[in-house]
Coordinates of C-alpha atoms in Angstrom, one line a residue:
Chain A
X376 CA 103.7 58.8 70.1
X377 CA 106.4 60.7 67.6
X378 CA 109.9 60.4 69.5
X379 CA 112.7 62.5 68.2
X380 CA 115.7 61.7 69.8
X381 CA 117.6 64.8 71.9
X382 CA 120.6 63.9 71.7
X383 CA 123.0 65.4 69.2
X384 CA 123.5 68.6 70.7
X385 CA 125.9 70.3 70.4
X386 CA 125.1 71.7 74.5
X387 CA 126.4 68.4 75.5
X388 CA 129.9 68.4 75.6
X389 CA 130.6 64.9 74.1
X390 CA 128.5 66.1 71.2
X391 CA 130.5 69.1 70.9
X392 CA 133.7 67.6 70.8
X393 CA 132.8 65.8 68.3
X394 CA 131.3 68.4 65.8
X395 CA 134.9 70.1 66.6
X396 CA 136.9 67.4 65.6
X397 CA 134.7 66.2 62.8
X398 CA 134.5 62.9 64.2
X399 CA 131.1 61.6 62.4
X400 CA 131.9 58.0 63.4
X401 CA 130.8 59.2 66.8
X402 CA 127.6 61.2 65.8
X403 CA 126.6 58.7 63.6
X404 CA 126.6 56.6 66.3
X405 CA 124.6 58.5 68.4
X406 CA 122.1 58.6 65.9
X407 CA 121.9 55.0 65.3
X408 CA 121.5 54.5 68.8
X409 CA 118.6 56.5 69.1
X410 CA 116.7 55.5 65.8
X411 CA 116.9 51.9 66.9
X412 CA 115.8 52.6 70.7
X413 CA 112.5 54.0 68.9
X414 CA 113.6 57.9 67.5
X415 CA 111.5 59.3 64.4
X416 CA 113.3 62.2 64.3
X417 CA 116.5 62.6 65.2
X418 CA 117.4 66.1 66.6
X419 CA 120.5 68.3 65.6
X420 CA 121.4 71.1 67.2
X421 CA 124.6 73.5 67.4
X422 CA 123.1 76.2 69.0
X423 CA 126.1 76.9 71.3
X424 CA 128.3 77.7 68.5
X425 CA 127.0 81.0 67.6
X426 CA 129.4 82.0 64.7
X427 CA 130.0 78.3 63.1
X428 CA 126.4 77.5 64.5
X429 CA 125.3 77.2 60.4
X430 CA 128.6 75.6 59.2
X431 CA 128.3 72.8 62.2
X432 CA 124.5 72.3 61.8
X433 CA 124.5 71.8 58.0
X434 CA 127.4 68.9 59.0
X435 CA 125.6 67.6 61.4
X436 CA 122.4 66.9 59.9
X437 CA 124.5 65.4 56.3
X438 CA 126.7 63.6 59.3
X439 CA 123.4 62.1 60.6
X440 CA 121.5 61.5 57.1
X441 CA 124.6 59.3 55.8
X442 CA 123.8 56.5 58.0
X443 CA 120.2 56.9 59.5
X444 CA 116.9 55.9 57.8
X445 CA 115.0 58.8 59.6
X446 CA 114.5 62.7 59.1
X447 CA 115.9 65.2 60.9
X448 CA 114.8 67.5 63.2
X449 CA 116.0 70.8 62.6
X450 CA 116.6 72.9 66.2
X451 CA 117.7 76.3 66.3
X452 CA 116.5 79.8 66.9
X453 CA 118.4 81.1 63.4
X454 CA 116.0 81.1 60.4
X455 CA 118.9 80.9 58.2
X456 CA 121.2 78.2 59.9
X457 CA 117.4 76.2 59.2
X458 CA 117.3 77.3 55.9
X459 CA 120.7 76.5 54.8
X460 CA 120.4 72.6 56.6
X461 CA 117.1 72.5 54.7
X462 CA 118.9 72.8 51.4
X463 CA 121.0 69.6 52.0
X464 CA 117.9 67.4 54.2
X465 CA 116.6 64.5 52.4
X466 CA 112.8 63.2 53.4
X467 CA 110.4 65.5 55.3
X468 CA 112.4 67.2 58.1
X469 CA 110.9 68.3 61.1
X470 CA 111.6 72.5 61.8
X471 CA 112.1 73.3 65.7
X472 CA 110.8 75.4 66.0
X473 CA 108.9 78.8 64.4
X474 CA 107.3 80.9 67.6
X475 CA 105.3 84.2 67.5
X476 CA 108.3 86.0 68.1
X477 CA 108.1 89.0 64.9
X478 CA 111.6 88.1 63.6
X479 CA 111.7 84.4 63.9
X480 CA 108.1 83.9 62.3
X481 CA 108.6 86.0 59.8
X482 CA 111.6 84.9 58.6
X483 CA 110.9 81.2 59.0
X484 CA 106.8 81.6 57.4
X485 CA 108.2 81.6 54.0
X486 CA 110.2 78.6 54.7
X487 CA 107.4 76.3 55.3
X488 CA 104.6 77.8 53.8
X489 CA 103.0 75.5 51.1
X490 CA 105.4 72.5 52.3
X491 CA 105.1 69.0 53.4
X492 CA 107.4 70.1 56.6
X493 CA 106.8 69.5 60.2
X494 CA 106.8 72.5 62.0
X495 CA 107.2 72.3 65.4
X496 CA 105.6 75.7 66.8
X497 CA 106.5 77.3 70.4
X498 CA 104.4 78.7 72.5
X499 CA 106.2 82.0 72.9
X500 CA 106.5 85.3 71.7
X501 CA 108.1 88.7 71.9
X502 CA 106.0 89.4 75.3
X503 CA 108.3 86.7 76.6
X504 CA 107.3 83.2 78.5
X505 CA 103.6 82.3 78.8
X506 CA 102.5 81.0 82.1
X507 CA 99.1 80.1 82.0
X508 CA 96.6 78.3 79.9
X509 CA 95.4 81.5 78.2
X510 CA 98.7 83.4 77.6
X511 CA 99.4 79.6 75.6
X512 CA 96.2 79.9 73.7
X513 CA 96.4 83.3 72.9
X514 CA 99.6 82.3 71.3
X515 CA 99.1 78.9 69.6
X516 CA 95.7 80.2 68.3
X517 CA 97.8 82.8 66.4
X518 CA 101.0 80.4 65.3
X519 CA 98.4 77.4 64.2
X520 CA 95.9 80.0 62.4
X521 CA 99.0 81.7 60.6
X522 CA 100.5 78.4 59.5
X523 CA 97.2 77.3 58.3
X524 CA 96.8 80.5 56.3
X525 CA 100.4 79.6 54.6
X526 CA 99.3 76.3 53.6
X527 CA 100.7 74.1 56.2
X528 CA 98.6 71.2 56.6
X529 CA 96.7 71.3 60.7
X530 CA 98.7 67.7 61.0
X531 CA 101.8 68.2 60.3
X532 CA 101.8 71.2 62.7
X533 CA 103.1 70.0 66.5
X534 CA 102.3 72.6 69.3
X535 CA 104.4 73.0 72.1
X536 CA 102.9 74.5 74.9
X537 CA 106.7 75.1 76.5
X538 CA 107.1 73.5 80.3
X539 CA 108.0 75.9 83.0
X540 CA 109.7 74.8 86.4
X541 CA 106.9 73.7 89.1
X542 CA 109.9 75.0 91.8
X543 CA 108.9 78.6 90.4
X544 CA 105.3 78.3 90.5
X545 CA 103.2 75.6 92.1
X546 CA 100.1 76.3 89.0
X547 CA 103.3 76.0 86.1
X548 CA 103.0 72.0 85.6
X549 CA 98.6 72.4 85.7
X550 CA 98.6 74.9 83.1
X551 CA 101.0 73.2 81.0
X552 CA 98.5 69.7 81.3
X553 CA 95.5 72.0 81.1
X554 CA 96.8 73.7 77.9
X555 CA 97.7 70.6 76.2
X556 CA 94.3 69.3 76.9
X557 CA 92.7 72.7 75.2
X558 CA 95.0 72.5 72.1
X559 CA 94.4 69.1 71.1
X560 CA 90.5 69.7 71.4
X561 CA 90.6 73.0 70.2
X562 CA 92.1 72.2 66.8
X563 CA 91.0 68.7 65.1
X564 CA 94.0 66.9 63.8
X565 CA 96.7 68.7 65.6
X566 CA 99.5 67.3 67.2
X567 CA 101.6 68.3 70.5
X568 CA 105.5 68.0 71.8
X569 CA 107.8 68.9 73.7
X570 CA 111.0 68.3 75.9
X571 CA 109.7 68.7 79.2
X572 CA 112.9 68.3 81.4
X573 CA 112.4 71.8 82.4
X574 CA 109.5 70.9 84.8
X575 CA 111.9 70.0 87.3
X576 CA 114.3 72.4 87.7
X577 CA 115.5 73.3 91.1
X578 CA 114.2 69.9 92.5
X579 CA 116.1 66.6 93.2
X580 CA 115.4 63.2 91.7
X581 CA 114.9 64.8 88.3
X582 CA 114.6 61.7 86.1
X583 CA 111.8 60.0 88.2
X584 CA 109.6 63.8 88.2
X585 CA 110.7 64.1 84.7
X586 CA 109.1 60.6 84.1
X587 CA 106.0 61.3 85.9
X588 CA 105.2 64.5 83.9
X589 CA 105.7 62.6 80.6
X590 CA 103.2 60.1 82.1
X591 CA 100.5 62.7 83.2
X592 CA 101.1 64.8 79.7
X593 CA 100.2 62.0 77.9
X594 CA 97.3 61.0 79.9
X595 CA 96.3 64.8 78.8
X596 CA 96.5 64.4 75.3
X597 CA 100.5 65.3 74.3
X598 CA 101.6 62.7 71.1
X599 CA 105.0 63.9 70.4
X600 CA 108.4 64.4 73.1
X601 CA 111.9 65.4 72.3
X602 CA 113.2 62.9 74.9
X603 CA 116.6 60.8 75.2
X604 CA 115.3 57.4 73.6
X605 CA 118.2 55.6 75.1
X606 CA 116.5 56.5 78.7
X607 CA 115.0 52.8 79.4
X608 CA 112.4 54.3 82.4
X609 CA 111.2 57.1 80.2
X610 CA 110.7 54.9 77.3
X611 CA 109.1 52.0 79.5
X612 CA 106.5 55.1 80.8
X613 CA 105.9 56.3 77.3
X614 CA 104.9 53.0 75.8
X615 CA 103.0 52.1 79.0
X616 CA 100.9 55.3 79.3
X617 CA 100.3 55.1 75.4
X618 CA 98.8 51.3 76.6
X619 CA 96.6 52.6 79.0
X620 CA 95.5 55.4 76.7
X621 CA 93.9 53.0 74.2
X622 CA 96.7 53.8 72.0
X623 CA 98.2 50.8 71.3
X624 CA 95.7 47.8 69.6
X625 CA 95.7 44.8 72.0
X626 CA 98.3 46.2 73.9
X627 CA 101.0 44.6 71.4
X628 CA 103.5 47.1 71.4
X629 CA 103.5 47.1 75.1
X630 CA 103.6 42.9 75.1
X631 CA 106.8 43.5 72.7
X632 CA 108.7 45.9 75.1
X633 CA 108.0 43.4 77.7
X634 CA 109.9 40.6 75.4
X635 CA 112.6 42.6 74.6
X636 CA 113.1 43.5 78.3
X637 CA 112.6 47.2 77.9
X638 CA 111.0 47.1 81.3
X639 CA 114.5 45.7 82.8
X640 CA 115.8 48.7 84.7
Chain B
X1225 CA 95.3 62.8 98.3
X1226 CA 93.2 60.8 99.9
X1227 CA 95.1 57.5 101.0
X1228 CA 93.1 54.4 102.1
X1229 CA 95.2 51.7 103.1
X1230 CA 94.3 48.7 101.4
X1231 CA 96.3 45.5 103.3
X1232 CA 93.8 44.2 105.8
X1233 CA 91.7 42.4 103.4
X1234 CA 91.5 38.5 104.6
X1235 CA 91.3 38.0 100.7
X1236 CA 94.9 38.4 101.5
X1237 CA 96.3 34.7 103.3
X1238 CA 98.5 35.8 106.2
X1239 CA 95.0 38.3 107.2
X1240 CA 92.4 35.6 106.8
X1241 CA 94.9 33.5 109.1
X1242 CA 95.6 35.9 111.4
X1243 CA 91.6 36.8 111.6
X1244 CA 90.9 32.6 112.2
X1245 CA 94.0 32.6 114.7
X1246 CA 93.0 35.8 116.9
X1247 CA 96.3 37.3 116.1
X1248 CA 95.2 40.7 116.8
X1249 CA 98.9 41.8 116.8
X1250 CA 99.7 40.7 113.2
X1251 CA 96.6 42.9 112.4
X1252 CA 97.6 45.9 114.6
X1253 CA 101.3 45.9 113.0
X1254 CA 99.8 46.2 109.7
X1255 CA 97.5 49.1 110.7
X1256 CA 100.4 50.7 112.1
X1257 CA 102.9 50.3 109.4
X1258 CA 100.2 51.6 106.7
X1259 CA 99.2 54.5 109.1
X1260 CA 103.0 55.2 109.3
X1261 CA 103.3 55.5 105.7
X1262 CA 100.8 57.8 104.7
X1263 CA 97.4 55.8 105.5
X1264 CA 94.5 58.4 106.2
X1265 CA 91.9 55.4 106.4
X1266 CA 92.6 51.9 107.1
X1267 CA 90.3 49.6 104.9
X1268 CA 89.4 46.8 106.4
X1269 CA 87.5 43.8 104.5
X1270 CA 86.0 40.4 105.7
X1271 CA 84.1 39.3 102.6
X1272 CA 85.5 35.9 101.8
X1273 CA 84.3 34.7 105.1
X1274 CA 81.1 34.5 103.8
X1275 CA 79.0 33.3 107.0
X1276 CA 81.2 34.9 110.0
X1277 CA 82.2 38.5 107.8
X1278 CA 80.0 40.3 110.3
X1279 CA 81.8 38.9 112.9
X1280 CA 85.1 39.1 111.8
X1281 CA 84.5 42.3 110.4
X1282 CA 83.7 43.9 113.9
X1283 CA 86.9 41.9 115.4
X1284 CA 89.1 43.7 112.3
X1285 CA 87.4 47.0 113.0
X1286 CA 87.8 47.1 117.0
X1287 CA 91.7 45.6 116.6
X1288 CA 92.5 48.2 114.6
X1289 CA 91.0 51.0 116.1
X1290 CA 92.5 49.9 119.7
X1291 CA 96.2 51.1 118.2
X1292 CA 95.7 53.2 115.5
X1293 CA 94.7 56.6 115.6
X1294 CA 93.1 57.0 112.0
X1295 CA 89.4 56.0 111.3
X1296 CA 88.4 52.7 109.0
X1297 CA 87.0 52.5 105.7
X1298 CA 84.7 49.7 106.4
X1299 CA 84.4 47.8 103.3
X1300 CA 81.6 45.4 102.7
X1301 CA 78.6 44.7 99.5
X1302 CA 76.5 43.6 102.9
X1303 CA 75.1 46.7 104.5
X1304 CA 74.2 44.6 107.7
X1305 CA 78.4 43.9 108.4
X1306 CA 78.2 47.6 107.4
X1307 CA 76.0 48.4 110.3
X1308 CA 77.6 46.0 112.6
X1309 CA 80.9 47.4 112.4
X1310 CA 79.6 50.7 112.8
X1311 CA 78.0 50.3 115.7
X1312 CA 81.7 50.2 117.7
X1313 CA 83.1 52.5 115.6
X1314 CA 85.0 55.9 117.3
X1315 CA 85.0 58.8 115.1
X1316 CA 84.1 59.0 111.3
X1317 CA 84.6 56.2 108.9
X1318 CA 84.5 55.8 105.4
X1319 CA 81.9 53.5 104.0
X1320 CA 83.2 51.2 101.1
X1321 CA 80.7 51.3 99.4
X1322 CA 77.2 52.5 97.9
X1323 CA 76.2 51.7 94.4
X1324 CA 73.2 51.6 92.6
X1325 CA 72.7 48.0 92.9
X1326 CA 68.6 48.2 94.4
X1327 CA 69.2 46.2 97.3
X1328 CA 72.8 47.4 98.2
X1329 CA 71.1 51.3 97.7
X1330 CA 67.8 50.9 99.5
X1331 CA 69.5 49.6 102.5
X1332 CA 72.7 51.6 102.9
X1333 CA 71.0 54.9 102.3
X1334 CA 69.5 54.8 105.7
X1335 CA 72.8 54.2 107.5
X1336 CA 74.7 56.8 105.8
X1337 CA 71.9 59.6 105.5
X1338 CA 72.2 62.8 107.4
X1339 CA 75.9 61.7 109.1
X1340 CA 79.0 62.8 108.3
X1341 CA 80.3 59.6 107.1
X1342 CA 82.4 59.7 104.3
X1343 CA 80.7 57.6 101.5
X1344 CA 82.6 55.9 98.5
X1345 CA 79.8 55.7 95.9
X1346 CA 80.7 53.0 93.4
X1347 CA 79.4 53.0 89.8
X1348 CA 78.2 49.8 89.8
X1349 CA 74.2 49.0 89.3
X1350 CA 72.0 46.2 88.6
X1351 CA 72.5 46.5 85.1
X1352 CA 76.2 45.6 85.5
X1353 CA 79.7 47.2 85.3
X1354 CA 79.8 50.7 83.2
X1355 CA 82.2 50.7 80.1
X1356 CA 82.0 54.4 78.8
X1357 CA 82.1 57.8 80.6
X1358 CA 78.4 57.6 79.7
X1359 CA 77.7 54.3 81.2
X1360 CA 79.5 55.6 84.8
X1361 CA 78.1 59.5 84.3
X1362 CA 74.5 57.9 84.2
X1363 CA 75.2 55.8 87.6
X1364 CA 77.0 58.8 89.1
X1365 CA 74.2 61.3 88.1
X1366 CA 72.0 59.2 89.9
X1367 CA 73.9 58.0 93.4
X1368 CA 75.3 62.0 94.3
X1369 CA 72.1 63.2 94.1
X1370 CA 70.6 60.7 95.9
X1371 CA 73.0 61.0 98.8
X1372 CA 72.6 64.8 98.5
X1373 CA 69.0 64.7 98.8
X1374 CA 69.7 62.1 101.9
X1375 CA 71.6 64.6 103.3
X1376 CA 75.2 63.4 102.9
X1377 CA 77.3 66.8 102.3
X1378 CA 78.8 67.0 98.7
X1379 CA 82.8 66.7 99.9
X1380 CA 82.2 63.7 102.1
X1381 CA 81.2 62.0 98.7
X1382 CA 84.0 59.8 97.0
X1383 CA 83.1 58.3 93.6
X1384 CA 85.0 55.7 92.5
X1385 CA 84.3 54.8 88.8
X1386 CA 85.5 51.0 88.8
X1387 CA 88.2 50.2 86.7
X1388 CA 88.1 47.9 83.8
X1389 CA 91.0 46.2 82.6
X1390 CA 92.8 47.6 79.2
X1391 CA 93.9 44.2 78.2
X1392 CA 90.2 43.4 77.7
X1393 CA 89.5 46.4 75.5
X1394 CA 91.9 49.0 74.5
X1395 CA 89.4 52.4 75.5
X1396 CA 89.2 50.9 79.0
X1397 CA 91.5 53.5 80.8
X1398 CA 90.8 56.2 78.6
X1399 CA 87.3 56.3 79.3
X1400 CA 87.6 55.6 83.0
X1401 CA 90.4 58.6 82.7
X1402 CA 87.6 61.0 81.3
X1403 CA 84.6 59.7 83.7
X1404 CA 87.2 60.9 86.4
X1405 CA 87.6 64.1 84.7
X1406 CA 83.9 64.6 84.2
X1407 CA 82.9 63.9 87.6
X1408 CA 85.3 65.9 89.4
X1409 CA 83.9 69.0 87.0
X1410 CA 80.2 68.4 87.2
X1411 CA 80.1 68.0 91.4
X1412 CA 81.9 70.8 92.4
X1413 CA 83.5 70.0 95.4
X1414 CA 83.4 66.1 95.2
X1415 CA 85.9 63.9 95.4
X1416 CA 87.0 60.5 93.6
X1417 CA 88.8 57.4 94.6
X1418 CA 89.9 54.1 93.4
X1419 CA 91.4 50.8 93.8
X1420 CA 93.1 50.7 90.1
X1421 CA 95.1 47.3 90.4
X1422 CA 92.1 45.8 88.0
X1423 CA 93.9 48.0 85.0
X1424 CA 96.6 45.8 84.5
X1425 CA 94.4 42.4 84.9
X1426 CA 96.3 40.1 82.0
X1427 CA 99.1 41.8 81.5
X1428 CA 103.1 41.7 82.7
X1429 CA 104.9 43.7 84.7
X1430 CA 101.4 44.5 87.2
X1431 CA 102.9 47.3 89.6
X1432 CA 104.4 49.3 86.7
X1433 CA 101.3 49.6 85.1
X1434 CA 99.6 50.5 88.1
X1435 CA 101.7 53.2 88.7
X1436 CA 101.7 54.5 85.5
X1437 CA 97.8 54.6 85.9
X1438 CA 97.6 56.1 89.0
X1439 CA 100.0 59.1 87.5
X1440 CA 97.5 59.6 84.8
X1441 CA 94.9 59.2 86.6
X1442 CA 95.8 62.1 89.2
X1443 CA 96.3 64.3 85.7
X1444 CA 92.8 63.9 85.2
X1445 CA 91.9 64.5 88.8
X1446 CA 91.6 61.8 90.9
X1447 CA 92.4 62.4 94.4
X1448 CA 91.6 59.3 96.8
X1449 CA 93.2 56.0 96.0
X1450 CA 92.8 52.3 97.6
X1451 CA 96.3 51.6 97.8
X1452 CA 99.1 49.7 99.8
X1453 CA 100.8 53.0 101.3
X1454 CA 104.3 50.1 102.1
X1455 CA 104.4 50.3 98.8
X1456 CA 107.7 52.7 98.2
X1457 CA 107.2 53.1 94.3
X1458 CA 103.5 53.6 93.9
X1459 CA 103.1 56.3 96.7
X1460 CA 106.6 57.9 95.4
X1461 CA 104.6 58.2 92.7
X1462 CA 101.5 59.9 94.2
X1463 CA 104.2 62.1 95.8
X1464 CA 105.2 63.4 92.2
X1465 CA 102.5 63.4 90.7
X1466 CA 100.6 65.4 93.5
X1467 CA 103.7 67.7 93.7
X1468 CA 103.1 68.7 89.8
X1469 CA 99.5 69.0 89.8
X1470 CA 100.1 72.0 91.8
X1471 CA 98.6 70.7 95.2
X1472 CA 102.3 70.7 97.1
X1473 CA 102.6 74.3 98.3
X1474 CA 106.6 75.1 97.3
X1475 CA 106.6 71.2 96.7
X1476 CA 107.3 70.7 100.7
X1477 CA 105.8 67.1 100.7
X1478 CA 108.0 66.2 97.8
X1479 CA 111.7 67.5 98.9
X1480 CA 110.5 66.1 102.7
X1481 CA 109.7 62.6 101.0
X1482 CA 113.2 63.3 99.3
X1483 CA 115.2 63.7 102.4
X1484 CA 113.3 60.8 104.1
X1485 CA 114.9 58.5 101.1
X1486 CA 111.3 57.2 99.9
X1487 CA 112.6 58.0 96.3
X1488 CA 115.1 54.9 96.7
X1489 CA 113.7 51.9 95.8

């Protein structure tokens, strides 16, 4: 399972606080944090500062890199705030994400055509949200077939299917499961991710339903999350269900977590 | 979901005492209490009384049914306790179980053909316990259409695949997770169900794993479980999990199981 860590961004206010402030001590911490509690990537993300949103992101993912043996994953909408963190990235970052929506694909293509980069791509395109399995396939057939074409090796590329709220629509968490299923058989080699706290939306006890998806997306086939690594309960159900999927040789990963008391809620 | 409460089982100590003692109201309080929480059959089991389980078996069967007002899965490998307990049962049990096993075939078939039983049909032959989806898809094949051509309609059918520990080989739960998957989409309209404690045989930290199995397994499709319903976490669990498959119109069940505090543990 490929974890990258959620938590530098800047939609959280103690994250933004401390891009505005330029306090790196305590993003630097934050990344720490998450690396050891089992983060590949680690996110960045300034999103909510639309006119700095380059400026910020560029610092954070230098901020991040300084003291953290582990790429970065690259979040925004904005081709060029990407580009212009790219320039600075040591390692193989991670992009989040390139969609089927025209401008953002065509502006980010170039970027990671012919690279070693991993592309995170989105489910979504100018038509707006996708809903069920087909709308997802009609969409991830065209993102994995175009990055293909551009050179973009079929493992380095991480579909996600995007999670819509089951409190809208009974079917939205079954098509989710049921497309993750048909991506990973559909293309050999793929990989899938995504944050999934979306699912719940509108519901109470969040965590615990956000928990139980994780659970049942892996037991569909999803390899990748952008989760919150310091979340003991969701960890604890990622490196159990990865146990019980065969994923994990002599279930010693799981034996370890149990040592370290990672199953001490 | 299908919920078969699993507690009156004198393989349990304070059940095989309260069987040798008479106590018919320690039995009847935990019929009650299961059937309170969610119960839709109450198993009840009197195999490690070897000489007097058909005896016993008819004593837990008539206690039971004297205060409860839900139906027993009766739950034997002898198909003569089987019949026994039958013979003073009101309304429709479940019988726990068929299997391919010659002796255990050629004599249940007649009891359960052309009624409206319900009829757990356990993957389990002469040739021993299945290991692959192939294994349990070849012992399936065979026992649904032998109960169809006996008669037995396909939706009173309930396969259980048998679970296999993961600690003993790593593609235990994955291939148990596909046999569910390919069951439930090669009988249309049949149902599956399980006991799944075996999963975790070896291993620490039992129930979580449990629960995590039972979430994945409900992602693939199961929908009858052997459980104990008293059991807060697991059946908050089934709640969840149920509610995201799609199978909790405007996810009533859930917010009702929310505001009857069974998400606090």
């Amino acid at each position: 399972m490929l974890i990258v860590g959620e938590l530098i961004n800047a939609s959280r206010k103690s994250i933004a606080e401390a891009i505005e402030k330029e306090d790196a001590a305590a993003i630097q911490k934050v990344a720490a944090d998450q690396h050891e509690n089992g983060a590949d990537y680690i996110d960045v993300n300034a999103g909510v500062f639309v006119v700095k949103e380059v400026e910020y992101l560029k610092w954070q993912d230098s901020t991040v890199q300084a003291v953290v043996d582990a790429p970065c994953s690259i979040d925004s909408p904005d081709p060029k705030a990407i580009d212009a963190a790219l320039q600075l990235h040591k390692g193989t970052a991670m992009i989040n994400s390139i969609s089927l929506e025209k401008e953002r694909y065509e502006s980010l293509m170039p970027l990671v055509a012919g690279t070693d980069l991993k592309v995170v791509a989105l489910c979504m395109s100018d038509e707006g949200m996708p809903e069920t399995v087909d709308d997802r396939m009609k969409i991830a057939d065209k993102l994995v077939n175009g990055l293909l074409q551009n050179n973009v090796a079929v493992e380095n590329i991480y579909v996600d299917p995007l999670v819509q709220p089951v409190a809208t629509n009974k079917e939205f968490g079954i098509e989710f499961l049921k497309a993750i299923e048909k991506i990973v058989t559909t293309f050999e080699g793929i990989h899938t991710l995504c944050g999934l706290s979306n699912i719940s939306f509108g519901l109470p006890e969040r965590k615990f339903l956000n928990q139980t998806f994780m659970v049942m997306a892996i037991a569909r086939g999803l390899d990748g999350a952008i989760v919150n690594p310091l979340d003991k309960k969701m960890m604890a159900n990622i490196i159990a269900a990865e146990a019980l999927m065969g994923k994990d040789e002599y279930c010693a990963n799981y034996l370890t977590a149990y040592r370290e008391k990672k199953f001490e809620f």
